[in-house]
Coordinates of C-alpha atoms in Angstrom, one line a residue:
M121 CA 14.6 -6.9 -17.2
S122 CA 11.6 -8.6 -18.8
S123 CA 10.8 -11.9 -20.3
T124 CA 8.6 -11.9 -23.4
S125 CA 6.7 -14.9 -24.8
A126 CA 6.7 -15.7 -28.4
A127 CA 3.2 -14.4 -28.7
A128 CA 4.5 -10.9 -28.2
K129 CA 6.6 -11.2 -31.3
R130 CA 3.8 -11.9 -33.7
P131 CA 3.1 -9.4 -36.5
G132 CA 1.6 -6.3 -35.0
H133 CA -2.2 -6.2 -34.6
R134 CA -2.2 -2.4 -34.6
C135 CA -2.1 -2.1 -38.3
R136 CA -4.7 -4.8 -39.0
T137 CA -8.0 -3.7 -40.2
A138 CA -10.0 -6.9 -39.6
L139 CA -11.4 -7.9 -36.2
V140 CA -11.1 -11.6 -35.5
L141 CA -12.9 -13.1 -32.5
V142 CA -11.8 -16.5 -31.2
A143 CA -14.3 -18.4 -29.2
V144 CA -12.9 -21.0 -26.9
A145 CA -15.0 -23.8 -25.5
A146 CA -13.7 -25.8 -22.6
A147 CA -15.0 -28.6 -20.5
V148 CA -14.0 -28.9 -16.8
A149 CA -13.9 -32.3 -15.1
A150 CA -13.9 -32.5 -11.4
C151 CA -12.2 -35.3 -9.6
G152 CA -12.4 -36.2 -6.0
T153 CA -9.9 -37.8 -3.6
S154 CA -10.2 -40.9 -1.5
G155 CA -8.1 -42.9 0.8
A156 CA -5.1 -40.7 1.7
A157 CA -5.4 -37.2 2.9
P158 CA -5.8 -34.7 0.0
P159 CA -3.3 -32.0 -0.7
G160 CA -3.0 -29.4 2.1
A161 CA -4.2 -31.7 4.8
E162 CA -2.3 -32.3 8.0
I163 CA -3.5 -35.3 10.0
V164 CA -4.2 -34.0 13.5
S165 CA -2.8 -36.2 16.3
R166 CA -3.6 -35.3 19.9
P167 CA -2.2 -36.6 23.2
T168 CA -4.2 -39.3 24.9
G169 CA -7.0 -37.8 26.9
A170 CA -6.8 -34.4 25.2
P171 CA -10.2 -33.0 24.2
N172 CA -11.2 -33.6 20.6
P173 CA -12.8 -30.3 19.3
S174 CA -16.1 -31.0 17.6
P175 CA -16.8 -29.3 14.3
G176 CA -20.0 -28.2 15.8
A177 CA -18.4 -26.5 18.8
T178 CA -19.8 -23.0 19.7
Q179 CA -17.0 -21.5 21.6
G180 CA -15.7 -19.3 18.8
A181 CA -12.0 -19.4 18.0
Q182 CA -11.2 -20.8 21.5
V183 CA -11.7 -24.2 20.0
H184 CA -8.5 -23.7 18.2
G185 CA -6.6 -21.8 20.8
G186 CA -8.1 -18.3 20.9
A187 CA -5.5 -15.6 20.7
A188 CA -2.7 -18.0 20.7
A189 CA -4.0 -19.4 17.5
G190 CA -3.7 -16.0 15.8
L191 CA -6.8 -14.1 16.7
S192 CA -5.9 -10.4 16.6
A193 CA -6.9 -8.2 19.4
D194 CA -9.0 -6.1 17.1
A195 CA -11.2 -9.0 15.9
P196 CA -13.9 -9.7 18.5
R197 CA -15.4 -13.2 18.3
P198 CA -18.8 -13.6 16.7
R199 CA -21.8 -14.9 18.6
A200 CA -22.2 -18.6 18.7
S201 CA -24.3 -20.0 15.8
S202 CA -26.9 -22.6 16.5
D203 CA -26.4 -24.2 13.1
A204 CA -25.0 -27.7 12.8
A205 CA -21.5 -28.0 11.7
P206 CA -20.8 -28.6 8.0
T207 CA -20.8 -32.2 7.0
R208 CA -18.5 -34.0 4.5
A209 CA -21.3 -36.2 3.2
A210 CA -22.8 -34.4 0.2
G211 CA -22.5 -31.1 -1.5
P212 CA -21.7 -27.7 0.0
P213 CA -24.0 -27.2 3.0
Q214 CA -25.6 -23.9 3.7
Q215 CA -24.8 -22.2 6.9
T216 CA -25.8 -19.1 8.9
I217 CA -23.2 -17.1 10.8
T218 CA -24.2 -14.5 13.3
A219 CA -21.9 -11.4 13.2
R220 CA -21.0 -9.5 16.3
D221 CA -23.8 -7.0 15.8
G222 CA -26.4 -9.7 15.5
T223 CA -26.6 -9.6 11.7
V224 CA -27.1 -13.1 10.2
L225 CA -24.9 -13.9 7.2
T226 CA -25.6 -16.8 4.9
A227 CA -22.7 -18.9 3.7
T228 CA -21.7 -22.0 1.8
V229 CA -18.9 -24.2 3.2
V230 CA -16.9 -26.9 1.4
V231 CA -14.7 -29.2 3.4
P232 CA -12.3 -31.8 2.0
P233 CA -13.6 -35.3 2.7
V234 CA -10.7 -36.7 4.6
P235 CA -10.2 -35.7 8.3
G236 CA -7.2 -33.4 8.8
R237 CA -6.2 -29.8 9.3
Y238 CA -6.6 -27.6 6.2
P239 CA -5.9 -24.0 5.2
L240 CA -8.9 -21.8 5.2
A241 CA -10.1 -19.7 2.2
V242 CA -12.8 -17.1 2.8
I243 CA -14.5 -15.5 -0.2
P244 CA -17.0 -12.6 0.2
A245 CA -19.5 -12.4 -2.6
A246 CA -19.2 -9.7 -5.3
W247 CA -21.5 -6.7 -5.3
G248 CA -25.0 -7.7 -6.3
F249 CA -24.2 -11.4 -6.8
P250 CA -24.9 -14.4 -4.6
N251 CA -22.1 -16.4 -3.1
T252 CA -23.2 -19.4 -5.2
V253 CA -21.5 -17.9 -8.3
F254 CA -18.3 -19.0 -6.7
D255 CA -19.3 -22.6 -6.4
V256 CA -17.0 -23.7 -9.2
Q257 CA -14.0 -22.0 -7.8
A258 CA -14.8 -23.2 -4.3
K259 CA -14.9 -26.7 -5.5
E260 CA -11.6 -26.2 -7.4
L261 CA -9.9 -24.7 -4.3
S262 CA -11.3 -27.4 -2.0
A263 CA -9.9 -30.1 -4.3
R264 CA -6.5 -28.5 -3.7
G265 CA -6.9 -29.1 0.0
Y266 CA -8.8 -26.1 1.5
V267 CA -11.7 -25.4 3.7
V268 CA -13.6 -22.9 1.6
L269 CA -16.3 -20.6 2.9
T270 CA -18.1 -18.3 0.6
Y271 CA -20.8 -15.9 2.0
N272 CA -23.3 -13.3 0.9
T273 CA -22.1 -9.9 2.1
R274 CA -24.5 -8.1 4.5
G275 CA -27.5 -6.5 2.8
F276 CA -27.5 -8.7 -0.2
F277 CA -29.7 -11.7 -0.9
S278 CA -30.4 -13.9 2.1
S279 CA -27.8 -12.2 4.4
G280 CA -29.3 -9.8 6.9
G281 CA -28.8 -6.1 7.5
T282 CA -28.2 -3.3 5.0
V283 CA -25.4 -2.9 2.5
D284 CA -22.3 -1.4 4.2
V285 CA -20.4 -0.7 1.0
S286 CA -17.1 -2.2 2.3
G287 CA -17.5 -0.2 5.5
P288 CA -16.4 -1.2 9.0
R289 CA -19.2 -3.8 9.4
D290 CA -18.3 -5.5 6.2
V291 CA -14.7 -5.7 7.4
S292 CA -15.6 -7.0 10.8
D293 CA -17.8 -9.6 9.1
V294 CA -14.7 -11.1 7.5
S295 CA -13.1 -11.5 10.9
D296 CA -16.4 -13.0 12.3
V297 CA -16.6 -15.4 9.4
I298 CA -13.0 -16.5 10.0
S299 CA -13.6 -17.1 13.7
W300 CA -16.7 -19.1 12.9
A301 CA -14.8 -21.3 10.4
L302 CA -12.0 -21.9 13.0
A303 CA -14.6 -23.0 15.5
H304 CA -16.8 -25.1 13.1
T305 CA -14.4 -26.6 10.5
P306 CA -11.0 -28.3 10.5
A307 CA -9.4 -25.0 9.4
D308 CA -5.9 -24.2 10.5
P309 CA -5.8 -20.8 12.3
A310 CA -2.2 -20.2 11.1
R311 CA -3.2 -20.6 7.4
V312 CA -6.0 -18.2 6.6
G313 CA -6.6 -16.5 3.2
V314 CA -9.2 -14.2 1.9
A315 CA -10.0 -13.8 -1.8
G316 CA -12.6 -11.9 -3.7
L317 CA -13.8 -10.6 -7.1
S318 CA -14.7 -6.9 -7.5
Y319 CA -16.5 -5.8 -4.3
G320 CA -15.2 -8.9 -2.5
G321 CA -11.7 -8.1 -3.7
G322 CA -11.8 -4.7 -2.1
I323 CA -13.1 -6.2 1.1
A324 CA -10.3 -8.8 1.1
L325 CA -7.7 -6.1 1.1
L326 CA -9.4 -4.2 3.8
A327 CA -9.7 -7.4 5.9
A328 CA -5.9 -7.8 5.6
A329 CA -5.5 -4.4 7.2
A330 CA -7.9 -5.2 10.0
D331 CA -7.1 -8.8 11.0
A332 CA -3.6 -10.2 11.5
R333 CA -4.9 -13.7 11.0
V334 CA -5.2 -13.1 7.2
R335 CA -1.9 -14.4 5.8
T336 CA -2.7 -14.4 2.1
V337 CA -5.0 -12.2 0.0
A338 CA -6.2 -12.4 -3.6
S339 CA -8.0 -9.3 -5.0
L340 CA -9.3 -9.8 -8.6
S341 CA -10.8 -6.7 -10.3
G342 CA -10.9 -5.0 -6.9
W343 CA -10.1 -1.5 -5.8
T344 CA -7.8 0.3 -3.4
D345 CA -9.2 3.9 -3.7
F346 CA -12.9 4.0 -3.8
G347 CA -12.9 7.8 -4.1
Y348 CA -10.7 7.6 -7.2
S349 CA -13.1 5.1 -8.7
L350 CA -16.1 7.4 -8.2
Y351 CA -14.6 10.9 -8.5
A352 CA -11.1 10.8 -10.1
A353 CA -10.1 14.2 -11.6
D354 CA -13.2 15.8 -10.1
T355 CA -15.3 13.8 -12.5
R356 CA -18.3 11.7 -11.4
H357 CA -18.1 8.3 -13.0
K358 CA -21.5 7.4 -14.3
A359 CA -20.5 3.8 -15.2
A360 CA -19.4 3.1 -11.6
L361 CA -22.5 4.7 -10.2
D362 CA -24.8 2.8 -12.5
L363 CA -23.1 -0.5 -11.5
L364 CA -23.7 0.2 -7.8
T365 CA -27.2 1.4 -8.0
S366 CA -28.7 -1.0 -10.6
L367 CA -27.5 -4.1 -8.9
L368 CA -28.4 -2.8 -5.5
Q369 CA -31.9 -2.1 -6.5
K370 CA -32.3 -5.7 -7.7
T371 CA -30.5 -7.7 -5.1
G372 CA -29.8 -5.6 -2.0
R373 CA -31.1 -3.3 0.7
S374 CA -29.6 0.2 1.0
G375 CA -28.8 1.7 4.4
A376 CA -29.3 5.4 5.3
D377 CA -25.7 6.3 5.1
F378 CA -25.4 4.9 1.5
T379 CA -28.6 6.7 0.5
T380 CA -27.1 10.0 1.8
F381 CA -23.9 9.3 -0.1
L382 CA -25.8 8.7 -3.3
D383 CA -27.9 11.8 -2.9
D384 CA -24.8 14.0 -2.3
Y385 CA -22.9 12.3 -5.1
N386 CA -25.7 12.8 -7.6
G387 CA -26.2 16.3 -6.6
L388 CA -22.5 17.2 -6.4
R389 CA -23.0 18.3 -2.7
N390 CA -20.8 17.8 0.3
M391 CA -18.1 16.3 -1.8
P392 CA -15.5 16.5 1.0
S393 CA -17.8 14.3 3.2
V394 CA -18.4 12.0 0.2
L395 CA -14.7 11.5 -0.3
A396 CA -14.0 11.0 3.4
W397 CA -16.7 8.3 3.4
A398 CA -15.0 6.7 0.4
K399 CA -11.6 6.9 1.9
A400 CA -12.7 4.9 4.9
R401 CA -13.6 2.2 2.4
S402 CA -10.2 2.2 0.6
A403 CA -7.3 -0.2 1.4
G404 CA -5.0 2.5 0.0
S405 CA -5.6 4.6 3.1
L406 CA -4.7 1.6 5.3
L407 CA -1.4 0.6 3.5
D408 CA 0.6 1.0 6.8
A409 CA -1.7 -1.5 8.5
V410 CA -1.5 -4.0 5.7
N411 CA 2.3 -3.7 5.8
R412 CA 2.4 -4.3 9.6
H413 CA 0.4 -7.5 9.2
H414 CA 2.7 -8.5 6.2
P415 CA 0.3 -10.7 4.3
A416 CA 1.1 -12.1 0.8
V417 CA -0.9 -10.1 -1.6
F418 CA -2.0 -11.1 -5.1
M419 CA -3.8 -8.5 -7.3
A420 CA -5.2 -8.9 -10.8
A421 CA -6.8 -6.1 -12.9
A422 CA -7.7 -5.0 -16.4
Y423 CA -6.1 -2.1 -18.1
G424 CA -9.4 -0.8 -19.2
D425 CA -11.5 -1.4 -16.1
N426 CA -14.2 1.3 -16.4
F427 CA -15.4 0.8 -12.8
F428 CA -12.2 0.4 -10.7
A429 CA -9.3 1.9 -12.8
P430 CA -6.0 0.2 -12.0
N431 CA -3.9 3.3 -11.5
P432 CA -4.4 3.5 -7.7
Q433 CA -4.0 -0.3 -7.4
I434 CA -0.6 0.0 -9.0
D435 CA 0.3 2.7 -6.4
F436 CA -0.9 0.4 -3.6
F437 CA 1.0 -2.5 -5.0
T438 CA 4.2 -0.5 -5.2
G439 CA 3.8 0.5 -1.5
L440 CA 3.4 -3.1 -0.3
T441 CA 6.5 -4.4 1.6
G442 CA 5.4 -8.0 1.9
P443 CA 5.3 -10.8 -0.7
K444 CA 3.2 -9.5 -3.7
S445 CA 2.2 -10.2 -7.2
L446 CA 0.4 -8.0 -9.8
Q447 CA -1.2 -9.1 -13.0
L448 CA -2.6 -6.7 -15.6
A449 CA -4.3 -7.7 -18.8
P450 CA -6.6 -6.2 -21.5
G451 CA -10.3 -6.2 -20.6
D452 CA -12.9 -4.4 -18.5
H453 CA -14.2 -4.9 -15.0
G454 CA -14.4 -8.6 -14.1
T455 CA -14.3 -9.7 -17.8
N456 CA -11.1 -11.6 -17.4
E457 CA -12.4 -13.6 -14.5
I458 CA -15.9 -14.4 -15.6
G459 CA -14.9 -17.6 -17.5
G460 CA -13.6 -19.1 -14.3
L461 CA -16.9 -18.7 -12.6
L462 CA -18.5 -20.6 -15.5
G463 CA -16.1 -23.5 -15.2
I464 CA -13.8 -22.5 -18.1
P465 CA -10.1 -22.8 -17.3
N466 CA -9.0 -19.3 -16.3
G467 CA -5.6 -17.9 -15.8
E468 CA -6.6 -15.2 -13.3
W469 CA -8.2 -17.7 -10.9
S470 CA -5.5 -20.3 -11.4
S471 CA -2.8 -17.7 -10.6
A472 CA -4.7 -16.6 -7.5
W473 CA -5.0 -20.2 -6.1
D474 CA -1.3 -20.9 -7.0
W475 CA -0.6 -17.8 -4.9
F476 CA -2.7 -19.2 -2.1
D477 CA -0.7 -22.4 -2.3
R478 CA 2.6 -20.6 -2.0
G479 CA 1.5 -19.0 1.2
L480 CA -0.8 -21.5 2.8
R481 CA 0.3 -25.0 1.5
P482 CA 4.1 -25.2 2.1
G483 CA 4.4 -28.7 0.6
S484 CA 2.5 -27.9 -2.6
P485 CA 4.1 -27.7 -6.1
S486 CA 3.4 -24.0 -6.2
A487 CA 5.3 -23.4 -3.0
A488 CA 8.2 -25.5 -4.2
A489 CA 8.4 -23.7 -7.5
H490 CA 10.3 -20.5 -8.1
A491 CA 8.5 -17.4 -6.9
P492 CA 6.5 -15.8 -9.7
A493 CA 7.7 -12.4 -11.0
A494 CA 6.2 -9.5 -9.0
V495 CA 4.6 -8.0 -12.1
R496 CA 3.1 -9.9 -15.0
L497 CA 1.7 -7.9 -18.0
T498 CA -0.4 -9.3 -20.9
T499 CA 0.0 -6.9 -23.8
D500 CA -2.8 -5.8 -26.2
G501 CA -1.2 -8.2 -28.7
G502 CA -1.5 -11.2 -26.3
G503 CA 2.2 -11.4 -25.3
V504 CA 3.2 -12.0 -21.7
E505 CA 6.0 -10.0 -20.0
T506 CA 7.3 -10.2 -16.5
Y507 CA 9.1 -7.5 -14.5
P508 CA 10.6 -7.3 -11.0
T509 CA 8.7 -4.0 -10.3
W510 CA 6.0 -1.9 -12.0
A511 CA 8.5 0.8 -12.6
A512 CA 10.8 -1.6 -14.5
A513 CA 8.2 -1.9 -17.3
T514 CA 9.0 1.7 -18.3
R515 CA 12.5 2.2 -19.5
S516 CA 12.2 5.8 -20.8
T517 CA 9.7 8.5 -21.6
T518 CA 9.1 10.5 -24.8
T519 CA 7.5 13.9 -24.7
L520 CA 5.3 15.0 -27.6
R521 CA 4.1 18.6 -27.7
L522 CA 0.7 19.7 -28.9
G523 CA 1.2 22.0 -31.9
P524 CA -1.1 24.6 -33.4
A525 CA -4.4 23.2 -34.8
P526 CA -6.1 26.0 -36.7
L527 CA -8.6 23.7 -38.4
G528 CA -8.9 21.3 -35.5
T529 CA -5.9 19.1 -36.5
G530 CA -2.4 19.7 -35.2
D531 CA 1.0 18.1 -34.9
L532 CA 2.1 16.0 -32.0
S533 CA 5.8 16.0 -31.8
P534 CA 8.8 16.9 -29.6
T535 CA 9.4 20.1 -31.6
A536 CA 5.8 21.3 -32.0
A537 CA 5.4 25.1 -31.7
T538 CA 4.5 26.7 -28.5
G539 CA 3.4 30.3 -27.9
S540 CA 0.2 32.3 -28.5
W541 CA -1.8 29.8 -30.7
S542 CA -5.2 28.6 -29.5
T543 CA -7.7 26.0 -30.7
S544 CA -11.3 26.1 -29.5
I545 CA -14.1 23.4 -29.5
R546 CA -17.7 23.4 -28.3
S547 CA -18.6 21.8 -25.0
G548 CA -21.4 19.3 -24.4
T549 CA -21.6 17.6 -27.8
D550 CA -20.0 14.1 -28.2
T551 CA -17.9 13.0 -31.1
T552 CA -17.2 9.7 -32.7
A553 CA -14.3 9.3 -30.3
N554 CA -15.3 7.4 -27.2
A555 CA -14.2 4.7 -24.8
G556 CA -16.7 2.2 -26.1
T557 CA -19.5 0.2 -24.5
V558 CA -18.9 -0.7 -20.8
L559 CA -18.2 -4.4 -20.3
I560 CA -18.4 -5.1 -24.0
T561 CA -15.8 -3.2 -25.9
K562 CA -12.8 -3.9 -23.6
A563 CA -14.0 -7.5 -23.1
L564 CA -13.9 -8.2 -26.8
Q565 CA -10.5 -6.6 -27.0
G566 CA -9.3 -8.9 -24.2
I567 CA -10.5 -11.9 -26.3
S568 CA -9.4 -10.8 -29.7
H569 CA -6.4 -8.5 -28.9
L570 CA -7.8 -6.3 -31.6
P571 CA -9.5 -3.1 -30.4
P572 CA -12.3 -1.5 -32.5
T573 CA -11.2 1.1 -35.0
L574 CA -12.1 4.7 -35.6
R575 CA -11.6 7.0 -38.6
L576 CA -10.2 10.3 -37.3
D577 CA -11.8 12.1 -40.2
S578 CA -15.2 11.2 -38.6
V579 CA -14.4 13.4 -35.6
D580 CA -16.3 16.7 -35.9
R581 CA -13.6 19.3 -35.5
R582 CA -16.2 21.7 -34.1
D583 CA -16.6 19.4 -31.1
G584 CA -13.2 17.8 -30.8
A585 CA -9.6 18.5 -31.7
V586 CA -7.0 16.0 -33.1
W587 CA -3.3 15.9 -32.9
Q588 CA -1.2 13.4 -34.8
A589 CA 2.5 12.3 -34.4
P590 CA 4.7 11.4 -37.3
P591 CA 4.8 7.7 -38.3
T592 CA 7.3 5.8 -36.1
P593 CA 10.3 4.5 -38.0
L594 CA 10.8 1.6 -35.5
P595 CA 8.3 -0.3 -33.4
Q596 CA 7.4 1.7 -30.3
R597 CA 6.7 -0.3 -27.1
I598 CA 4.4 1.7 -24.8
R599 CA 4.5 0.4 -21.2
G600 CA 3.1 2.4 -18.4
I601 CA 0.7 5.3 -17.7
P602 CA 0.7 8.1 -20.2
T603 CA 0.0 11.6 -18.9
L604 CA -1.2 14.7 -20.7
R605 CA -0.5 18.2 -19.5
L606 CA -2.9 20.7 -20.9
S607 CA -3.4 24.5 -20.9
L608 CA -7.1 25.1 -21.4
T609 CA -9.3 28.2 -21.3
P610 CA -13.0 27.8 -20.8
N611 CA -15.6 30.5 -21.4
V612 CA -17.8 29.2 -18.6
D613 CA -17.1 28.2 -15.0
T614 CA -17.4 24.4 -15.3
G615 CA -16.9 21.8 -17.9
T616 CA -15.3 18.4 -18.7
V617 CA -12.6 17.4 -21.2
V618 CA -12.0 13.8 -22.3
A619 CA -8.8 12.7 -24.0
Y620 CA -8.3 9.6 -26.1
L621 CA -5.0 8.1 -27.1
Y622 CA -5.0 6.1 -30.4
A623 CA -2.6 4.2 -32.5
T624 CA -3.3 5.0 -36.2
S625 CA -2.3 2.8 -39.1
P626 CA -1.0 3.9 -42.5
T627 CA -4.5 3.3 -43.9
G628 CA -6.0 5.8 -41.3
D629 CA -7.7 3.3 -39.0
S630 CA -7.2 4.2 -35.3
T631 CA -7.4 1.8 -32.4
L632 CA -8.0 3.1 -28.9
L633 CA -5.1 2.6 -26.5
S634 CA -6.3 4.5 -23.4
K635 CA -8.5 7.4 -22.1
A636 CA -8.3 10.2 -19.5
V637 CA -10.7 12.7 -18.1
H638 CA -10.6 16.1 -16.3
T639 CA -13.4 18.3 -14.9
Y640 CA -12.8 22.0 -14.1
L641 CA -14.9 23.5 -11.4
G642 CA -15.1 27.2 -10.4
A643 CA -13.0 28.3 -13.4
K644 CA -12.7 31.9 -14.2
P645 CA -14.1 32.3 -17.8
G646 CA -11.5 33.5 -20.2
Q647 CA -8.5 32.7 -18.0
P648 CA -6.2 29.8 -18.9
Q649 CA -5.6 27.0 -16.4
A650 CA -3.3 24.0 -16.3
A651 CA -4.6 20.5 -16.0
T652 CA -2.8 17.1 -15.9
L653 CA -4.7 14.0 -17.1
A654 CA -3.6 10.5 -16.2
F655 CA -4.5 7.8 -18.7
D656 CA -5.3 4.2 -17.9
P657 CA -2.2 1.9 -18.1
V658 CA -1.0 0.8 -21.5
A659 CA 1.0 -2.2 -22.6
T660 CA 1.0 -2.2 -26.4
D661 CA 3.3 -2.0 -29.4
V662 CA 2.9 0.7 -32.1
L663 CA 4.4 -0.8 -35.2
T664 CA 6.6 0.7 -37.9
G665 CA 4.7 3.1 -40.1
C666 CA 1.9 3.6 -37.5
H667 CA 1.6 6.7 -35.3
L668 CA 0.1 8.0 -32.1
S669 CA -3.0 10.2 -32.3
L670 CA -4.6 12.3 -29.6
V671 CA -8.3 13.3 -29.6
I672 CA -9.8 15.7 -27.1
D673 CA -13.6 16.3 -26.7
T674 CA -15.9 17.1 -23.9
K675 CA -18.3 14.2 -23.5
D676 CA -18.3 10.4 -22.9
D677 CA -21.1 8.1 -21.7
L678 CA -18.8 6.8 -18.9
Y679 CA -18.9 10.2 -17.1
L680 CA -21.4 12.7 -15.7
D681 CA -19.8 15.7 -17.4
M682 CA -20.2 19.3 -16.2
D683 CA -20.5 20.9 -19.6
R684 CA -22.8 23.9 -19.9
A685 CA -25.0 25.0 -22.8
G686 CA -23.1 27.5 -25.0
G687 CA -19.8 26.5 -23.4
T688 CA -16.5 26.4 -25.3
V689 CA -13.0 25.4 -24.3
A690 CA -9.8 26.5 -26.0
F691 CA -6.4 24.7 -25.9
G692 CA -3.1 26.4 -26.1
S693 CA 0.6 25.7 -25.3
P694 CA 2.4 28.6 -23.5
S695 CA 6.1 28.5 -23.8
A696 CA 6.7 28.4 -20.0
Q697 CA 4.5 25.3 -19.6
P698 CA 3.7 23.6 -23.0
S699 CA 0.8 21.3 -23.5
Q700 CA 2.4 17.9 -24.0
L701 CA 1.8 14.2 -23.9
S702 CA 4.3 12.0 -22.0
V703 CA 4.5 8.5 -23.4
P704 CA 6.2 5.8 -21.3
L705 CA 8.3 3.4 -23.4
G706 CA 9.4 -0.1 -22.5

């Protein structure tokens, strides 16, 4: 059962033809505490004559009780740091933390001003960004009553070593940072959380699998399957690769293993080794370990994330057995969280910190309130819906067959003809159908709730084929992950097909709902093959009089396609296994 806000009942944006952008300016005021202990604090009282641990102690987690305090057996203690302990006097102090392999990490620590025992929040920096971009959120979280430690991941900025790409050294660094904080700050070893954005979000989930001390996790625009992000459907994702390499060149230092990975990935060589390397950096492959440790996990993602698609994150979330919360909203990679880093009130960060409070501050208002719904969806129209599970968002599925398209345009309906028909397009030439500009198109959609429009008559039918469903007589609520089963016949051994799902208004304007891709390798020219394409998740309403449209071409700037010169690909719909679009309905 879902609950829907009034915003979801507004007149449908799908049939609108004007794009309206709303700019929201917000001022953030910070307030301090004085006198009584701030939220989250527990005044520590010790027996007379008991030792009083100094914040500058250098005995690792033993200061707070060693293994008895929650140090897992697989988390060796870091070397002692010679730095002074963080002070409460002025501003977030800079620290250096020496990891177990001798690599020095640079960090910022914010400690509440009143003596006491506080929950700990560790925030690894995002890929290619310094930890200081989290200063606003660190201040916000500390004001709630947390010791907050943000740090530059190894290989970036002033931290030492080379970039480990969320590998075993990055994961052990989280444990070493936790141990350092327990030794040098008034952090409570029984109340430890790790949060991160993008790269840091992926590391946070991996840390929960490796270190039993991590009781709460928040992963925002993170990932759970690194291989899927880089090579889903046998397709190299150019946008994800560009993100990795461009930021690394500017702010980081690459290690030999990552250089080898990039060389193999670019050259499409040794892909089993590449995927094994990526799997070791994926929390999805460590789900059993996460469940054994039973942390409370919060995840936030954008439907249209062009770097870390949310599909495997949904699978990971579904497999979690502990407390969990998933939020999905329109947008692209990190675009829903960026405002919070700039000091603008932000729902994703607020939800993450409320989740921290539920798990790490038992007396907080968030802990006392009713538990949030497991799944929270913001629709393309701006409405908010909640569900007990991801599966509950989809109540039924409608199946639309691809019909004959002799001139490049065909019917999309439950009764479309199957059989011997075939429609062919050229490979390697783009059409006007595309997924937009990375980090721009979906970000604007997230703000305006009005995606950009396309005229289907602008799609060159030599390079793309179009199928259109009849107008819907009633509003159609699409909730879930659409899939497309295709029968395709190429005339060359390799190629790529890209599918776009649109909602088309009575005036002919089409707005992009989702995209999917598939690359065929080692095909036998002239022989049909089956392919199943999974779209990005969708939460939108197609209004009365509008209809679904499907466009298939062979090129998009998001991907490194495998199209060959002179290539063509034909689509058909054999009776035994029709080409069809499965649409999840809510």
